[in-house]
Structures are given as C-alpha cells and as structure tokens.
C-alpha cells in the first residue's frame, strides 16, 4: 500500500505520461482550497494530502462540504482559491483538452449512483470505454460483463435497466462503472448511505477489493463509522470548511481531538453544534 | 419596497438571464458542434422529435387547413371572390400557420420533454457522471438535440403543409361545393416556391429555438422534482414566446417584400 514508486500496474490509461516521482508518494495534494456559494462559505482553506495507492476516508457531518471537496478535486466544481496538485501537476486552472486528459485518471461513484436511466446496465458500465475511449461496442460489452462479475453481479443483469435494480445493486453497477476504465484515483461519495447494514458491508468489501485490484488511490466520503473502519488507511475530518484532524486509522480512537471523539461516538453534546441550514 | 428598486431588480434579473443564455448558446455552438459527434444520439432524437410527432402535427394541420377554408370562404363570399379560397388556404398554411402551429405544438411536446429529461439528469447528478466519464454534456446531450430540432422541424412542416392543404381541399370539395379539379389547379398555379421555402426556413429557426430552450432550462434546473417541474414549464413558455417573436422578426425582415 505504501510503495508508490514506479508501477501503475501498467493498466491505467493516462499513466503513460510518466508520473512525477519527485513528489514522493503524495498522489493528490490540496492546499488552501476555498469555495463559496454566494454568501455561504463551504470550504475555507482545506489542506489535504493523499498518499498514492492508499485509501483516505473523509468524515464530517451532513452539509459540511464533503461532496463539494471531492467535486473540486475531480474538477466538477471550480474552487475560488487554492491549489490542487495531482501527480505533481497543478490542476485548478485546467480547461478543455488538458482537463479531459486529467479526467481520465479519475473514476467516481456518486451518492445516488447517478446511473444513466435511459441506458441498460452494461452500457452504463461500458460508457466511459465506448464514448470516452472509443472502444467498439461489442468489445466494451465484454469488458462490462467482466466488471459486473468483479462486483458480484451475474451477466443476466447486463440487459436490465437501472430502474429495475435495488439501491444496493445500483451502487454496485455504479462501482463497476467507476472502475471500468481502470482509473488511478477513485472517489466514492457516501457509498453505503441508505443501504441496509449487510449490503453496506458488501459494498465496503467490494470497494476495498476493487481498489486493490485496480491499484488505485481511493478517497471515500462517509459518515458511517463502520465503513470507515473497514475501508480506511487514513482518516481526515472536515469541520467548518477545514480539515481539523488527519491521521492513520489506528489513531482514530485516541486522536485527542474532541470534535473527532464526538463524531465517532455519535454524541449529541460536545463542541460540534448542529446546523439547521444545510 | 421602493418601486424603483423593484424595477431595477427585475431588469437586472432579466439581464443576468440573457447573459447566462448567451454563454450557454456559445458553449452549445462552439463545444457542441466541434467533434466528437454522437450520431447515434442524434438519430435517437430525430426519431423522437420527428417521426413520433407526426400524428400530432398531422392532426393539427388537417383541422387548421379545414377551418381556414371555412373562414376564408365566409370572408371571400362577401366580395364574390370565392375562387380565392384554395389559394389563400395554401398561402396561409405554407407561409404562416404550418410553421407556427407546428412549432408551438412541438414546444409543448419536445421542449418540455427535453427539459424534463435533462433536468432530471442534472438533479440526479447524471450530467456530472457524464463529465467524469470524459464525455462532454454539450456534445452528448445538447448538440444532438439542437441538430435534431433544426432538421426535424422543416421536415414536419413540409408534412404539415401537405396535410393542411389537404384539409382545406377536403372541406372545400365536400362541404363548400368546390370542383375538385379547379380547387387543386388554383392551389398549384398560385403557390410559389417562396411561400414554401420561407416557411421551411422559419421552421428551422423554430426548431433551433425549441430545442435550445429545452436544453437550457433542463441544464440549469436546481433542487429536486420541483426544480425539474419549473424547468419544464419555463422551457415551454419561453420557447413559445421566442417562437412567436422570431416569427414576426423573420417575416418582417426577410419574407415581407
Ligand atoms: N451547486 C451548489 N450551489 C449552491 N450551494 C451548494 C452547491 N453544492 C453544494 N452547496 C452547498 O454546500 C454545502 C455543502 O454541501 P455538500 O458538500 O453537498 O455537503 P456534504 O458534506 O453533505 O456532502 C451545503 O450547504 C450545500 O447547500
Ligand atoms: Mg454529500
């Protein structure tokens, strides 16, 4: 997990450009990231380093800007200020072709799965291959069925539509879609929220397994503490637009940080006050 | 509140909307029309907008042609000019009612459908998902719909012209007692190419407007099911008004010699 030198597994598209090994083994480095919507300040100077091929989990209450943070990292939102360095390259100003090239390094599982409901399951999974990389449809379908097997889904589901699947199944398809192009960095936005505990455990296991198989760096958002313990190598907690604690999972229980303690034990009273407005 | 401040607010909101629309239009044209193209998406949209709209367009045109014949007969009989009925029906359908009524019917059908579909994709993060899969939503969603609108509307209007004239013919010969041969002869001799082509050019512009409005409002929808509903309404209303306004401008500048 910690050996970041050299190998990209030789599979990840876009890996050919040569990874800046001079940066040590930091894959994604965020500095002073700020983002507001109108008067509402969401991110207020986030600093965060993600080690190559490690699994970082970001915890924090609802509406604290976790989704906004990963949308800034992947480039769906443009930050107001700050820097996001990926593989040694500053990325916040990237546009057009350069942005598209960077996007190929990423895979993302959305909070609501965000499957394309007009397309059958296999075409959802194969979408990035067919449209992003120009793989012929027949070949892409085979890859899709392969990826579905990786997340424990039989080939019969390939021709179903997303609306015919349960929430947990949709998440699995979303996971298969996120890993289909063998991305270097995979983002998971609340992968287990809204699932029953058993399905949540299954999804967590799949995340750990597939991230390892693909050899990717993973950033996961969650507020499910069981998930955190199953997925994380490292944990960061976001509060009031900043990262207030960041450390290895082994230190989570004795972080010495009262905010973290309140959050991981789910106590109603403590330094964190509930916000009414999300 | 100070009434001046209120007026100022409305004007500013309007200007901001025009600005947003202009930027969207620029992106749609520059990003959307450059490769890569998605011909499969375009065909799907063309089928939906064109082929599946034929029944609606056909019925609209038939009844409009028929009622036009009735009304013009009443008017022209006051001047003993009943033989003009067929010519004026043809002129009215091809130059004006064919394109405008077809476009308004399509605004209700197509703009609404586009806004609802793209709006739902927006609020369920499917548009963000497209982007993360290295597919530009302007190219994959917007461009195929706009191209399909510009292609489909003139074809539909051509059909509407024929069926509308047919509607006039049926009413003229069955209930107004015109001779079939001379009714048709009057139509064909009197009608000029200009009448048809000006209507088709208008139709292309209307197709562009109604697809653009559907895409624009869908793309900018926010806040769940309610937001999608609002986007759908706004798409239909703005498309209809812009179509009527564009119709006047086009007719007065290009086709009123
Ligand atoms: N596109 C947007 N426009 C306006 N406000 C937004 C937008 N996206 C997120 N927000 C606001 O930013 C805050 C953080 O949102 P989010 O990152 O989704 O929270 P969470 O930590 O639950 O994922 C919320 O108050 C939300 O209302
Ligand atoms: Mg969120």
XYZ file of N, CA and C in Angstrom, chain A residues 77-241:
495
model
N -16.384 21.083 -9.928
C -16.574 22.437 -9.422
C -15.227 23.149 -9.480
N -15.290 24.455 -9.757
C -14.066 25.239 -9.810
C -13.895 25.973 -8.479
N -12.795 25.713 -7.771
C -12.608 26.389 -6.479
C -12.373 27.889 -6.660
N -12.691 28.664 -5.615
C -12.465 30.105 -5.676
C -10.994 30.434 -5.480
N -10.308 29.636 -4.652
C -8.892 29.872 -4.405
C -8.260 28.577 -3.941
N -6.921 28.534 -3.982
C -6.219 27.365 -3.502
C -5.631 26.547 -4.634
N -4.988 25.437 -4.269
C -4.285 24.656 -5.267
C -4.594 23.172 -5.092
N -4.711 22.476 -6.210
C -4.897 21.031 -6.190
C -3.841 20.453 -7.115
N -2.867 19.762 -6.538
C -1.782 19.200 -7.340
C -1.994 17.694 -7.438
N -2.055 17.209 -8.683
C -2.246 15.779 -8.902
C -1.081 15.267 -9.728
N -0.388 14.261 -9.235
C 0.821 13.751 -9.888
C 1.798 14.884 -10.175
N 1.920 15.810 -9.245
C 2.876 16.894 -9.403
C 2.423 18.013 -10.322
N 1.186 17.928 -10.856
C 0.707 18.936 -11.791
C -0.410 19.767 -11.164
N -0.245 21.091 -11.227
C -1.306 21.975 -10.727
C -2.527 21.864 -11.648
N -3.709 21.663 -11.070
C -4.855 21.342 -11.925
C -6.015 22.325 -11.889
N -6.025 23.269 -10.937
C -7.264 24.058 -10.801
C -7.587 24.895 -12.033
N -6.561 25.302 -12.786
C -6.829 26.184 -13.923
C -7.078 25.403 -15.214
N -6.947 24.081 -15.183
C -7.021 23.305 -16.417
C -8.405 23.388 -17.062
N -8.385 23.450 -18.407
C -9.643 23.526 -19.158
C -9.522 22.646 -20.393
N -10.628 22.480 -21.051
C -10.662 21.827 -22.369
C -9.939 20.502 -22.404
N -9.013 20.388 -23.371
C -8.316 19.137 -23.608
C -7.510 18.662 -22.395
N -6.809 19.613 -21.755
C -5.975 19.239 -20.609
C -6.846 18.712 -19.473
N -8.011 19.333 -19.295
C -8.936 18.894 -18.261
C -9.465 17.502 -18.600
N -9.762 17.280 -19.878
C -10.278 15.978 -20.308
C -9.231 14.886 -20.076
N -7.969 15.226 -20.352
C -6.884 14.256 -20.146
C -6.769 13.904 -18.663
N -6.865 14.932 -17.816
C -6.790 14.696 -16.374
C -7.973 13.849 -15.907
N -9.151 14.118 -16.472
C -10.366 13.423 -16.056
C -10.222 11.919 -16.241
N -9.423 11.503 -17.225
C -9.268 10.055 -17.466
C -8.590 9.356 -16.308
N -7.920 10.108 -15.440
C -7.291 9.473 -14.286
C -8.297 9.130 -13.209
N -9.510 9.694 -13.339
C -10.479 9.585 -12.255
C -11.610 8.615 -12.549
N -12.122 8.037 -11.471
C -13.405 7.344 -11.527
C -14.185 7.821 -10.325
N -15.509 7.903 -10.460
C -16.277 8.387 -9.314
C -17.574 7.612 -9.152
N -17.849 7.237 -7.919
C -19.146 6.651 -7.573
C -19.957 7.731 -6.864
N -21.098 8.085 -7.459
C -21.892 9.186 -6.914
C -22.790 8.718 -5.782
N -23.185 9.699 -4.965
C -24.010 9.419 -3.792
C -25.283 8.659 -4.171
N -25.962 9.106 -5.235
C -27.181 8.416 -5.662
C -26.953 7.463 -6.808
N -25.710 7.023 -6.994
C -25.273 6.153 -8.085
C -25.232 6.874 -9.434
N -26.249 7.745 -9.697
C -26.254 8.554 -10.925
C -26.084 7.714 -12.182
N -26.748 6.560 -12.209
C -26.710 5.746 -13.425
C -27.556 6.415 -14.504
N -27.178 6.195 -15.758
C -27.958 6.769 -16.866
C -29.204 5.919 -17.051
N -30.369 6.480 -16.741
C -31.542 5.612 -16.720
C -32.081 5.291 -18.097
N -31.562 5.948 -19.132
C -32.016 5.613 -20.481
C -31.197 4.473 -21.086
N -30.165 4.038 -20.377
C -29.290 3.002 -20.938
C -29.322 1.743 -20.088
N -29.191 0.560 -20.730
C -29.120 -0.677 -19.952
C -27.848 -0.725 -19.106
N -27.862 -1.625 -18.127
C -26.759 -1.726 -17.175
C -25.387 -1.847 -17.865
N -25.305 -2.743 -18.849
C -23.976 -2.949 -19.444
C -23.460 -1.681 -20.101
N -24.385 -0.902 -20.720
C -23.940 0.306 -21.406
C -23.535 1.388 -20.409
N -24.171 1.372 -19.239
C -23.719 2.257 -18.168
C -22.280 1.960 -17.802
N -22.011 0.665 -17.581
C -20.667 0.272 -17.157
C -19.654 0.564 -18.260
N -20.072 0.328 -19.507
C -19.138 0.470 -20.629
C -19.059 1.901 -21.147
N -19.831 2.813 -20.551
C -19.977 4.159 -21.120
C -18.644 4.869 -21.348
N -17.801 4.856 -20.312
C -16.507 5.534 -20.428
C -15.621 4.891 -21.483
N -15.749 3.586 -21.641
C -14.949 2.885 -22.646
C -15.430 3.248 -24.046
N -16.752 3.183 -24.253
C -17.299 3.429 -25.592
C -17.118 4.892 -25.993
N -17.576 5.794 -25.114
C -17.632 7.201 -25.517
C -16.378 7.980 -25.158
N -15.751 7.634 -24.037
C -14.549 8.365 -23.647
C -13.314 7.863 -24.385
N -13.257 6.548 -24.632
C -12.026 5.978 -25.187
C -12.198 5.342 -26.554
N -13.437 5.326 -27.064
C -13.649 4.825 -28.412
C -13.487 3.323 -28.583
N -13.703 2.548 -27.523
C -13.674 1.096 -27.641
C -14.944 0.651 -28.386
N -14.816 -0.289 -29.354
C -16.015 -0.758 -30.068
C -17.046 -1.352 -29.108
N -18.326 -1.185 -29.445
C -19.388 -1.571 -28.528
C -19.332 -3.043 -28.112
N -19.102 -3.921 -29.093
C -19.114 -5.353 -28.789
C -18.046 -5.699 -27.744
N -16.869 -5.134 -27.974
C -15.743 -5.388 -27.065
C -16.016 -4.765 -25.685
N -16.592 -3.555 -25.711
C -16.884 -2.859 -24.455
C -17.901 -3.642 -23.630
N -18.833 -4.287 -24.317
C -19.840 -5.080 -23.613
C -19.186 -6.228 -22.848
N -18.199 -6.855 -23.485
C -17.499 -7.950 -22.795
C -16.777 -7.442 -21.546
N -16.109 -6.300 -21.702
C -15.430 -5.723 -20.539
C -16.445 -5.408 -19.440
N -17.589 -4.877 -19.849
C -18.623 -4.502 -18.873
C -19.091 -5.730 -18.090
N -19.320 -6.826 -18.792
C -19.790 -8.038 -18.116
C -18.721 -8.556 -17.155
N -17.475 -8.401 -17.573
C -16.349 -8.744 -16.717
C -16.332 -7.903 -15.436
N -16.525 -6.587 -15.600
C -16.521 -5.679 -14.446
C -17.716 -5.967 -13.527
N -18.840 -6.303 -14.147
C -20.009 -6.642 -13.340
C -19.712 -7.867 -12.485
N -19.019 -8.837 -13.067
C -18.645 -10.025 -12.304
C -17.739 -9.637 -11.139
N -16.863 -8.684 -11.395
C -15.957 -8.222 -10.338
C -16.712 -7.681 -9.126
N -17.878 -7.069 -9.373
C -18.660 -6.565 -8.247
C -19.778 -7.532 -7.882
N -19.639 -8.770 -8.317
C -20.540 -9.823 -7.882
C -21.911 -9.818 -8.531
N -21.994 -9.313 -9.776
C -23.295 -9.315 -10.447
C -23.232 -10.267 -11.641
N -24.259 -11.105 -11.798
C -24.265 -12.079 -12.888
C -24.507 -11.406 -14.235
N -24.127 -12.088 -15.332
C -24.262 -11.482 -16.662
C -25.712 -11.142 -17.026
N -26.678 -11.808 -16.378
C -28.084 -11.543 -16.743
C -28.485 -10.099 -16.487
N -27.866 -9.434 -15.513
C -28.289 -8.065 -15.223
C -27.852 -7.089 -16.301
N -26.934 -7.534 -17.167
C -26.371 -6.613 -18.152
C -27.441 -5.915 -18.981
N -28.531 -6.610 -19.277
C -29.541 -6.035 -20.148
C -30.724 -5.426 -19.408
N -30.662 -5.422 -18.077
C -31.710 -4.731 -17.319
C -31.451 -3.224 -17.356
N -32.489 -2.462 -16.974
C -32.312 -1.014 -16.861
C -32.147 -0.639 -15.391
N -31.443 0.472 -15.106
C -31.164 0.838 -13.712
C -32.407 0.886 -12.830
N -33.531 1.327 -13.374
C -34.747 1.443 -12.575
C -35.236 0.090 -12.074
N -34.785 -0.997 -12.734
C -35.223 -2.330 -12.323
C -34.391 -2.888 -11.173
N -33.357 -2.138 -10.758
C -32.450 -2.646 -9.723
C -32.731 -2.003 -8.371
N -32.384 -2.729 -7.292
C -32.496 -2.154 -5.951
C -31.355 -1.159 -5.725
N -31.472 -0.377 -4.642
C -30.459 0.632 -4.355
C -29.055 0.050 -4.252
N -28.937 -1.073 -3.551
C -27.629 -1.696 -3.387
C -27.052 -2.173 -4.712
N -27.931 -2.731 -5.555
C -27.493 -3.193 -6.876
C -27.050 -2.012 -7.734
N -27.792 -0.902 -7.619
C -27.405 0.289 -8.384
C -26.015 0.765 -7.970
N -25.762 0.726 -6.640
C -24.435 1.139 -6.168
C -23.350 0.233 -6.748
N -23.653 -1.063 -6.821
C -22.667 -1.988 -7.390
C -22.383 -1.668 -8.844
N -23.466 -1.372 -9.593
C -23.269 -1.027 -11.002
C -22.455 0.273 -11.092
N -22.785 1.228 -10.204
C -22.020 2.474 -10.176
C -20.545 2.224 -9.903
N -20.295 1.273 -9.024
C -18.912 0.908 -8.714
C -18.236 0.291 -9.935
N -18.957 -0.621 -10.596
C -18.410 -1.240 -11.810
C -18.111 -0.174 -12.860
N -19.008 0.813 -12.981
C -18.786 1.881 -13.951
C -17.562 2.718 -13.578
N -17.420 2.978 -12.264
C -16.302 3.815 -11.822
C -14.951 3.144 -12.076
N -14.906 1.818 -12.016
C -13.609 1.147 -12.196
C -13.400 0.642 -13.616
N -14.405 0.825 -14.477
C -14.347 0.212 -15.813
C -13.130 0.647 -16.603
N -12.745 1.916 -16.484
C -11.621 2.398 -17.283
C -10.302 2.309 -16.522
N -10.289 1.565 -15.420
C -9.075 1.398 -14.615
C -8.458 2.735 -14.217
N -9.220 3.571 -13.517
C -8.693 4.885 -13.140
C -7.617 4.776 -12.052
N -6.802 5.839 -11.949
C -5.754 5.869 -10.933
C -6.287 6.363 -9.598
N -7.311 7.219 -9.685
C -7.876 7.802 -8.469
C -9.379 7.554 -8.500
N -9.905 6.926 -7.459
C -11.342 6.670 -7.426
C -11.957 7.397 -6.242
N -13.053 8.096 -6.512
C -13.746 8.852 -5.476
C -15.078 8.186 -5.174
N -15.363 8.000 -3.896
C -16.634 7.395 -3.503
C -17.391 8.377 -2.626
N -18.557 8.807 -3.087
C -19.344 9.753 -2.306
C -20.443 8.990 -1.566
N -20.269 8.839 -0.281
C -21.224 8.121 0.575
C -21.707 6.810 -0.056
N -20.785 5.868 -0.250
C -21.148 4.640 -0.969
C -22.172 3.781 -0.235
N -22.271 3.892 1.095
C -23.170 2.990 1.820
C -24.389 3.685 2.414
N -24.483 5.019 2.217
C -25.633 5.720 2.781
C -26.936 5.197 2.182
N -27.904 4.895 3.038
C -29.199 4.437 2.566
C -29.275 2.952 2.293
N -28.211 2.217 2.577
C -28.245 0.766 2.367
C -28.418 0.052 3.708
N -28.949 -1.168 3.652
C -29.047 -1.936 4.890
C -27.638 -2.378 5.304
N -27.439 -2.718 6.589
C -26.081 -2.978 7.091
C -25.353 -4.093 6.348
N -26.098 -5.099 5.903
C -25.428 -6.199 5.208
C -24.935 -5.746 3.846
N -25.834 -5.060 3.110
C -25.425 -4.555 1.800
C -24.281 -3.550 1.945
N -24.335 -2.758 3.023
C -23.254 -1.794 3.266
C -21.927 -2.520 3.426
N -21.947 -3.627 4.186
C -20.708 -4.381 4.379
C -20.212 -4.961 3.058
N -21.169 -5.432 2.230
C -20.802 -5.989 0.924
C -20.129 -4.917 0.064
N -20.748 -3.721 0.035
C -20.189 -2.634 -0.783
C -18.797 -2.249 -0.272
N -18.662 -2.134 1.044
C -17.344 -1.803 1.607
C -16.288 -2.809 1.167
N -16.670 -4.086 1.258
C -15.726 -5.137 0.893
C -15.327 -5.025 -0.582
N -16.356 -4.750 -1.417
C -16.089 -4.605 -2.850
C -15.166 -3.420 -3.107
N -15.390 -2.339 -2.369
C -14.544 -1.161 -2.557
C -13.098 -1.507 -2.232
N -12.889 -2.142 -1.079
C -11.522 -2.495 -0.689
C -10.897 -3.418 -1.732
N -11.674 -4.417 -2.149
C -11.164 -5.409 -3.100
C -10.834 -4.774 -4.455
N -11.810 -4.008 -4.994
C -11.589 -3.473 -6.340
C -10.503 -2.413 -6.360
N -10.451 -1.606 -5.317
C -9.411 -0.577 -5.285
C -8.037 -1.244 -5.286
N -7.935 -2.335 -4.560
C -6.679 -3.068 -4.524
C -6.360 -3.667 -5.892
N -7.392 -4.271 -6.495
C -7.185 -4.900 -7.812
C -6.768 -3.891 -8.864
N -7.424 -2.747 -8.861
C -7.102 -1.731 -9.856
C -5.795 -1.035 -9.487
N -5.414 -1.079 -8.240
C -4.187 -0.428 -7.804
C -4.350 1.072 -7.727
N -5.513 1.520 -7.281
C -5.830 2.941 -7.329
C -5.665 3.613 -5.970
N -5.630 4.918 -6.021
C -5.747 5.742 -4.819
C -7.232 5.997 -4.602
N -7.699 5.832 -3.372
C -9.138 5.985 -3.136
C -9.408 7.098 -2.133
N -10.392 7.928 -2.442
C -10.876 8.920 -1.484
C -12.356 8.647 -1.286
N -12.731 8.354 -0.054
C -14.120 7.994 0.232
C -14.705 8.990 1.219
N -15.940 9.374 0.970
C -16.671 10.218 1.906
C -17.691 9.358 2.606
N -17.799 9.481 3.882
C -18.857 8.739 4.546
C -19.094 9.334 5.923
N -20.277 9.034 6.522
C -20.371 9.299 7.948
C -20.784 8.025 8.670
N -20.575 6.905 7.991
C -20.859 5.601 8.566
C -19.560 5.076 9.195
N -19.505 5.055 10.546
C -18.237 4.738 11.219
C -17.786 3.299 10.973
N -18.761 2.391 10.787
C -18.364 1.012 10.479
C -17.625 0.952 9.146
N -18.148 1.707 8.174
C -17.488 1.780 6.868
C -16.075 2.318 7.009
N -15.951 3.378 7.813
C -14.629 3.991 7.977
C -13.620 2.931 8.395
N -13.996 2.123 9.394
C -13.050 1.138 9.915
C -12.756 0.040 8.906
N -13.714 -0.224 8.007
C -13.467 -1.265 7.018
C -12.636 -0.767 5.847
N -12.806 0.500 5.496
C -12.197 0.992 4.255
C -10.873 1.710 4.463
N -10.744 2.453 5.560
C -9.709 3.482 5.628
C -8.312 2.968 5.948
N -7.313 3.542 5.258
C -5.943 3.518 5.758
C -5.727 4.764 6.608
N -6.285 5.867 6.093
C -6.165 7.141 6.804
C -7.531 7.809 6.888
N -7.689 8.652 7.871
C -8.957 9.336 8.065
C -8.690 10.834 8.199
N -9.547 11.637 7.559
C -9.486 13.083 7.752
C -10.877 13.551 8.124
N -10.931 14.504 9.056
C -12.247 15.018 9.422
C -12.375 16.473 9.010
N -13.504 16.775 8.349
C -13.756 18.141 7.895
C -14.799 18.773 8.799
N -14.534 20.003 9.199
C -15.475 20.741 10.042
C -15.320 22.224 9.775
N -16.428 22.909 9.568
C -16.414 24.340 9.268
C -15.425 24.681 8.158
N -15.443 23.899 7.085
C -14.670 24.248 5.902
C -13.187 23.963 5.984
